[in-house]
Amino acid sequence: MKKWTFFMLLIAVLLFGSVIGFNLFKQQKIAEYLANRPEPEFPVTVTTVKPVDWVPVIEAIGFVEPNQGVTLTSETSGVISNISFASGSQVEKGQLLVSLDSDVEKANLKSSEARLPAAEAKYKRYQGLYKKGSISKEAYDEAEASYYSLAADIESLKAQIDRREIKAPFSGVVGIRNVFLGQYLQPSDSIVRLEDISLMKLRFTVPQTDFSRVSIGQDVDIFVDAIQISRSKVLSVRLSQQSAFRVV
């Protein structure tokens, strides 16, 4: 029994010793390989560094828009009787662009204007007679009311005719017209787009953290489709409703 135990212990010692010896041998060979391995080579790119002036910029996407623009519509409805502009043309402030049929209003205006001299003469005659006490106050008041009522009707008819003539509110360039001769125009119908391009504005936003870097008179480089079109100046700085600062 003692011999069997001795042999078992001897076998265990030999097994553990062989494992430890193998690990020590492996570590020695790895150390020899790493010690004799040549140093690795890495490619290096060499370039010449030159000092240059660097100006910090703030990049932003904006919109180029005209000085002012409006889509013209009519205040009243009616049939278009005349179109006095061509698409893409330059128009001046007050220039007649579209006229609606106003034959009825013009006829009523002529009738009222024809009756105005007689009403005025009657009013002045009654005024003199009333001062002399030849007529009553009621007759004089009726003549006065008739004259001023007719004069007011004439002004109303002129205003109606004027509202049926759509004119340019300012000078600019018109776009493509959306109406045609003989078309029945409603007050909400679009006639044409009018824009004043004598002065173009660039509207863009910058983050609030960069607001301190923006100042009035600062240069702004404008690029459209990767082409620089102009250099402008910052004219004004204001805070928009989205808590982002807008520069124009």
PDB file of N, CA and C in Angstrom, residues 129-180:
ATOM      1  N   LEU A 129     -81.693 132.120 -51.863  1.00  0.00           N
ATOM      2  CA  LEU A 129     -83.086 132.355 -51.510  1.00  0.00           C
ATOM      3  C   LEU A 129     -83.322 132.172 -50.018  1.00  0.00           C
ATOM      4  N   TYR A 130     -82.612 131.205 -49.423  1.00  0.00           N
ATOM      5  CA  TYR A 130     -82.803 130.976 -47.986  1.00  0.00           C
ATOM      6  C   TYR A 130     -82.274 132.146 -47.172  1.00  0.00           C
ATOM      7  N   LYS A 131     -81.178 132.720 -47.631  1.00  0.00           N
ATOM      8  CA  LYS A 131     -80.644 133.879 -46.915  1.00  0.00           C
ATOM      9  C   LYS A 131     -81.604 135.067 -46.988  1.00  0.00           C
ATOM     10  N   LYS A 132     -82.357 135.147 -48.079  1.00  0.00           N
ATOM     11  CA  LYS A 132     -83.322 136.238 -48.224  1.00  0.00           C
ATOM     12  C   LYS A 132     -84.646 135.914 -47.543  1.00  0.00           C
ATOM     13  N   GLY A 133     -84.788 134.659 -47.094  1.00  0.00           N
ATOM     14  CA  GLY A 133     -86.018 134.252 -46.432  1.00  0.00           C
ATOM     15  C   GLY A 133     -87.130 133.903 -47.386  1.00  0.00           C
ATOM     16  N   SER A 134     -86.772 133.607 -48.659  1.00  0.00           N
ATOM     17  CA  SER A 134     -87.798 133.318 -49.658  1.00  0.00           C
ATOM     18  C   SER A 134     -88.231 131.852 -49.629  1.00  0.00           C
ATOM     19  N   ILE A 135     -87.394 130.962 -49.094  1.00  0.00           N
ATOM     20  CA  ILE A 135     -87.749 129.539 -49.012  1.00  0.00           C
ATOM     21  C   ILE A 135     -87.535 129.058 -47.577  1.00  0.00           C
ATOM     22  N   SER A 136     -88.097 127.886 -47.311  1.00  0.00           N
ATOM     23  CA  SER A 136     -87.979 127.335 -45.960  1.00  0.00           C
ATOM     24  C   SER A 136     -86.621 126.660 -45.767  1.00  0.00           C
ATOM     25  N   LYS A 137     -86.306 126.413 -44.525  1.00  0.00           N
ATOM     26  CA  LYS A 137     -85.054 125.713 -44.194  1.00  0.00           C
ATOM     27  C   LYS A 137     -85.093 124.279 -44.713  1.00  0.00           C
ATOM     28  N   GLU A 138     -86.265 123.678 -44.726  1.00  0.00           N
ATOM     29  CA  GLU A 138     -86.381 122.302 -45.197  1.00  0.00           C
ATOM     30  C   GLU A 138     -86.040 122.195 -46.679  1.00  0.00           C
ATOM     31  N   ALA A 139     -86.543 123.130 -47.479  1.00  0.00           N
ATOM     32  CA  ALA A 139     -86.261 123.107 -48.918  1.00  0.00           C
ATOM     33  C   ALA A 139     -84.765 123.321 -49.175  1.00  0.00           C
ATOM     34  N   TYR A 140     -84.162 124.223 -48.413  1.00  0.00           N
ATOM     35  CA  TYR A 140     -82.729 124.466 -48.571  1.00  0.00           C
ATOM     36  C   TYR A 140     -81.914 123.231 -48.179  1.00  0.00           C
ATOM     37  N   ASP A 141     -82.291 122.566 -47.087  1.00  0.00           N
ATOM     38  CA  ASP A 141     -81.572 121.367 -46.639  1.00  0.00           C
ATOM     39  C   ASP A 141     -81.683 120.235 -47.661  1.00  0.00           C
ATOM     40  N   GLU A 142     -82.844 120.097 -48.283  1.00  0.00           N
ATOM     41  CA  GLU A 142     -83.025 119.058 -49.291  1.00  0.00           C
ATOM     42  C   GLU A 142     -82.136 119.314 -50.503  1.00  0.00           C
ATOM     43  N   ALA A 143     -82.048 120.550 -50.939  1.00  0.00           N
ATOM     44  CA  ALA A 143     -81.192 120.888 -52.075  1.00  0.00           C
ATOM     45  C   ALA A 143     -79.718 120.648 -51.731  1.00  0.00           C
ATOM     46  N   GLU A 144     -79.333 121.006 -50.504  1.00  0.00           N
ATOM     47  CA  GLU A 144     -77.962 120.797 -50.075  1.00  0.00           C
ATOM     48  C   GLU A 144     -77.629 119.301 -49.992  1.00  0.00           C
ATOM     49  N   ALA A 145     -78.544 118.508 -49.432  1.00  0.00           N
ATOM     50  CA  ALA A 145     -78.318 117.077 -49.301  1.00  0.00           C
ATOM     51  C   ALA A 145     -78.240 116.404 -50.672  1.00  0.00           C
ATOM     52  N   SER A 146     -79.098 116.825 -51.594  1.00  0.00           N
ATOM     53  CA  SER A 146     -79.081 116.233 -52.935  1.00  0.00           C
ATOM     54  C   SER A 146     -77.754 116.503 -53.640  1.00  0.00           C
ATOM     55  N   TYR A 147     -77.247 117.719 -53.493  1.00  0.00           N
ATOM     56  CA  TYR A 147     -75.978 118.061 -54.154  1.00  0.00           C
ATOM     57  C   TYR A 147     -74.809 117.271 -53.574  1.00  0.00           C
ATOM     58  N   TYR A 148     -74.676 117.254 -52.253  1.00  0.00           N
ATOM     59  CA  TYR A 148     -73.548 116.552 -51.643  1.00  0.00           C
ATOM     60  C   TYR A 148     -73.673 115.023 -51.786  1.00  0.00           C
ATOM     61  N   SER A 149     -74.896 114.524 -51.814  1.00  0.00           N
ATOM     62  CA  SER A 149     -75.092 113.085 -52.025  1.00  0.00           C
ATOM     63  C   SER A 149     -74.664 112.675 -53.430  1.00  0.00           C
ATOM     64  N   LEU A 150     -75.009 113.519 -54.423  1.00  0.00           N
ATOM     65  CA  LEU A 150     -74.611 113.225 -55.801  1.00  0.00           C
ATOM     66  C   LEU A 150     -73.095 113.318 -55.952  1.00  0.00           C
ATOM     67  N   ALA A 151     -72.471 114.298 -55.296  1.00  0.00           N
ATOM     68  CA  ALA A 151     -71.012 114.420 -55.356  1.00  0.00           C
ATOM     69  C   ALA A 151     -70.339 113.202 -54.709  1.00  0.00           C
ATOM     70  N   ALA A 152     -70.929 112.711 -53.616  1.00  0.00           N
ATOM     71  CA  ALA A 152     -70.377 111.521 -52.958  1.00  0.00           C
ATOM     72  C   ALA A 152     -70.536 110.286 -53.837  1.00  0.00           C
ATOM     73  N   ASP A 153     -71.679 110.204 -54.546  1.00  0.00           N
ATOM     74  CA  ASP A 153     -71.885 109.073 -55.453  1.00  0.00           C
ATOM     75  C   ASP A 153     -70.841 109.066 -56.564  1.00  0.00           C
ATOM     76  N   ILE A 154     -70.495 110.248 -57.056  1.00  0.00           N
ATOM     77  CA  ILE A 154     -69.481 110.349 -58.112  1.00  0.00           C
ATOM     78  C   ILE A 154     -68.127 109.865 -57.595  1.00  0.00           C
ATOM     79  N   GLU A 155     -67.761 110.270 -56.386  1.00  0.00           N
ATOM     80  CA  GLU A 155     -66.490 109.815 -55.806  1.00  0.00           C
ATOM     81  C   GLU A 155     -66.504 108.305 -55.580  1.00  0.00           C
ATOM     82  N   SER A 156     -67.652 107.768 -55.162  1.00  0.00           N
ATOM     83  CA  SER A 156     -67.762 106.327 -54.949  1.00  0.00           C
ATOM     84  C   SER A 156     -67.601 105.568 -56.260  1.00  0.00           C
ATOM     85  N   LEU A 157     -68.229 106.065 -57.320  1.00  0.00           N
ATOM     86  CA  LEU A 157     -68.110 105.398 -58.625  1.00  0.00           C
ATOM     87  C   LEU A 157     -66.679 105.465 -59.141  1.00  0.00           C
ATOM     88  N   LYS A 158     -66.009 106.576 -58.927  1.00  0.00           N
ATOM     89  CA  LYS A 158     -64.604 106.688 -59.340  1.00  0.00           C
ATOM     90  C   LYS A 158     -63.739 105.692 -58.577  1.00  0.00           C
ATOM     91  N   ALA A 159     -64.029 105.526 -57.291  1.00  0.00           N
ATOM     92  CA  ALA A 159     -63.260 104.567 -56.488  1.00  0.00           C
ATOM     93  C   ALA A 159     -63.522 103.135 -56.960  1.00  0.00           C
ATOM     94  N   GLN A 160     -64.787 102.845 -57.323  1.00  0.00           N
ATOM     95  CA  GLN A 160     -65.101 101.509 -57.828  1.00  0.00           C
ATOM     96  C   GLN A 160     -64.363 101.224 -59.136  1.00  0.00           C
ATOM     97  N   ILE A 161     -64.329 102.202 -60.005  1.00  0.00           N
ATOM     98  CA  ILE A 161     -63.610 102.027 -61.279  1.00  0.00           C
ATOM     99  C   ILE A 161     -62.120 101.864 -61.028  1.00  0.00           C
ATOM    100  N   ASP A 162     -61.593 102.650 -60.085  1.00  0.00           N
ATOM    101  CA  ASP A 162     -60.161 102.561 -59.771  1.00  0.00           C
ATOM    102  C   ASP A 162     -59.812 101.196 -59.164  1.00  0.00           C
ATOM    103  N   ARG A 163     -60.707 100.634 -58.364  1.00  0.00           N
ATOM    104  CA  ARG A 163     -60.455  99.318 -57.764  1.00  0.00           C
ATOM    105  C   ARG A 163     -60.490  98.207 -58.803  1.00  0.00           C
ATOM    106  N   ARG A 164     -61.098  98.463 -59.945  1.00  0.00           N
ATOM    107  CA  ARG A 164     -61.144  97.466 -61.020  1.00  0.00           C
ATOM    108  C   ARG A 164     -59.956  97.593 -61.965  1.00  0.00           C
ATOM    109  N   GLU A 165     -59.036  98.450 -61.615  1.00  0.00           N
ATOM    110  CA  GLU A 165     -57.785  98.600 -62.366  1.00  0.00           C
ATOM    111  C   GLU A 165     -56.633  98.241 -61.438  1.00  0.00           C
ATOM    112  N   ILE A 166     -55.970  97.131 -61.703  1.00  0.00           N
ATOM    113  CA  ILE A 166     -54.876  96.664 -60.853  1.00  0.00           C
ATOM    114  C   ILE A 166     -53.588  97.306 -61.343  1.00  0.00           C
ATOM    115  N   LYS A 167     -52.942  98.077 -60.466  1.00  0.00           N
ATOM    116  CA  LYS A 167     -51.720  98.799 -60.817  1.00  0.00           C
ATOM    117  C   LYS A 167     -50.552  98.298 -59.968  1.00  0.00           C
ATOM    118  N   ALA A 168     -49.359  98.555 -60.455  1.00  0.00           N
ATOM    119  CA  ALA A 168     -48.149  98.123 -59.738  1.00  0.00           C
ATOM    120  C   ALA A 168     -47.954  98.995 -58.505  1.00  0.00           C
ATOM    121  N   PRO A 169     -47.871  98.394 -57.308  1.00  0.00           N
ATOM    122  CA  PRO A 169     -47.671  99.204 -56.089  1.00  0.00           C
ATOM    123  C   PRO A 169     -46.263  99.760 -55.971  1.00  0.00           C
ATOM    124  N   PHE A 170     -45.301  99.167 -56.688  1.00  0.00           N
ATOM    125  CA  PHE A 170     -43.928  99.663 -56.694  1.00  0.00           C
ATOM    126  C   PHE A 170     -43.256  99.185 -57.978  1.00  0.00           C
ATOM    127  N   SER A 171     -42.112  99.760 -58.293  1.00  0.00           N
ATOM    128  CA  SER A 171     -41.378  99.378 -59.496  1.00  0.00           C
ATOM    129  C   SER A 171     -40.684  98.044 -59.276  1.00  0.00           C
ATOM    130  N   GLY A 172     -40.646  97.230 -60.328  1.00  0.00           N
ATOM    131  CA  GLY A 172     -40.005  95.931 -60.216  1.00  0.00           C
ATOM    132  C   GLY A 172     -40.191  95.100 -61.464  1.00  0.00           C
ATOM    133  N   VAL A 173     -39.956  93.817 -61.320  1.00  0.00           N
ATOM    134  CA  VAL A 173     -40.067  92.859 -62.427  1.00  0.00           C
ATOM    135  C   VAL A 173     -41.214  91.904 -62.120  1.00  0.00           C
ATOM    136  N   VAL A 174     -42.086  91.698 -63.104  1.00  0.00           N
ATOM    137  CA  VAL A 174     -43.204  90.781 -62.943  1.00  0.00           C
ATOM    138  C   VAL A 174     -42.794  89.397 -63.432  1.00  0.00           C
ATOM    139  N   GLY A 175     -43.425  88.379 -62.864  1.00  0.00           N
ATOM    140  CA  GLY A 175     -43.156  87.004 -63.272  1.00  0.00           C
ATOM    141  C   GLY A 175     -44.090  86.572 -64.381  1.00  0.00           C
ATOM    142  N   ILE A 176     -44.449  85.300 -64.368  1.00  0.00           N
ATOM    143  CA  ILE A 176     -45.354  84.757 -65.384  1.00  0.00           C
ATOM    144  C   ILE A 176     -46.791  85.066 -64.965  1.00  0.00           C
ATOM    145  N   ARG A 177     -47.539  85.681 -65.860  1.00  0.00           N
ATOM    146  CA  ARG A 177     -48.926  86.041 -65.523  1.00  0.00           C
ATOM    147  C   ARG A 177     -49.790  84.791 -65.460  1.00  0.00           C
ATOM    148  N   ASN A 178     -50.747  84.824 -64.545  1.00  0.00           N
ATOM    149  CA  ASN A 178     -51.614  83.679 -64.293  1.00  0.00           C
ATOM    150  C   ASN A 178     -53.040  83.913 -64.762  1.00  0.00           C
ATOM    151  N   VAL A 179     -53.275  84.986 -65.530  1.00  0.00           N
ATOM    152  CA  VAL A 179     -54.629  85.313 -65.978  1.00  0.00           C
ATOM    153  C   VAL A 179     -54.624  85.521 -67.487  1.00  0.00           C
ATOM    154  N   PHE A 180     -55.845  85.531 -68.070  1.00  0.00           N
ATOM    155  CA  PHE A 180     -56.005  85.672 -69.515  1.00  0.00           C
ATOM    156  C   PHE A 180     -57.182  86.589 -69.803  1.00  0.00           C
TER     157      PHE A 180
END
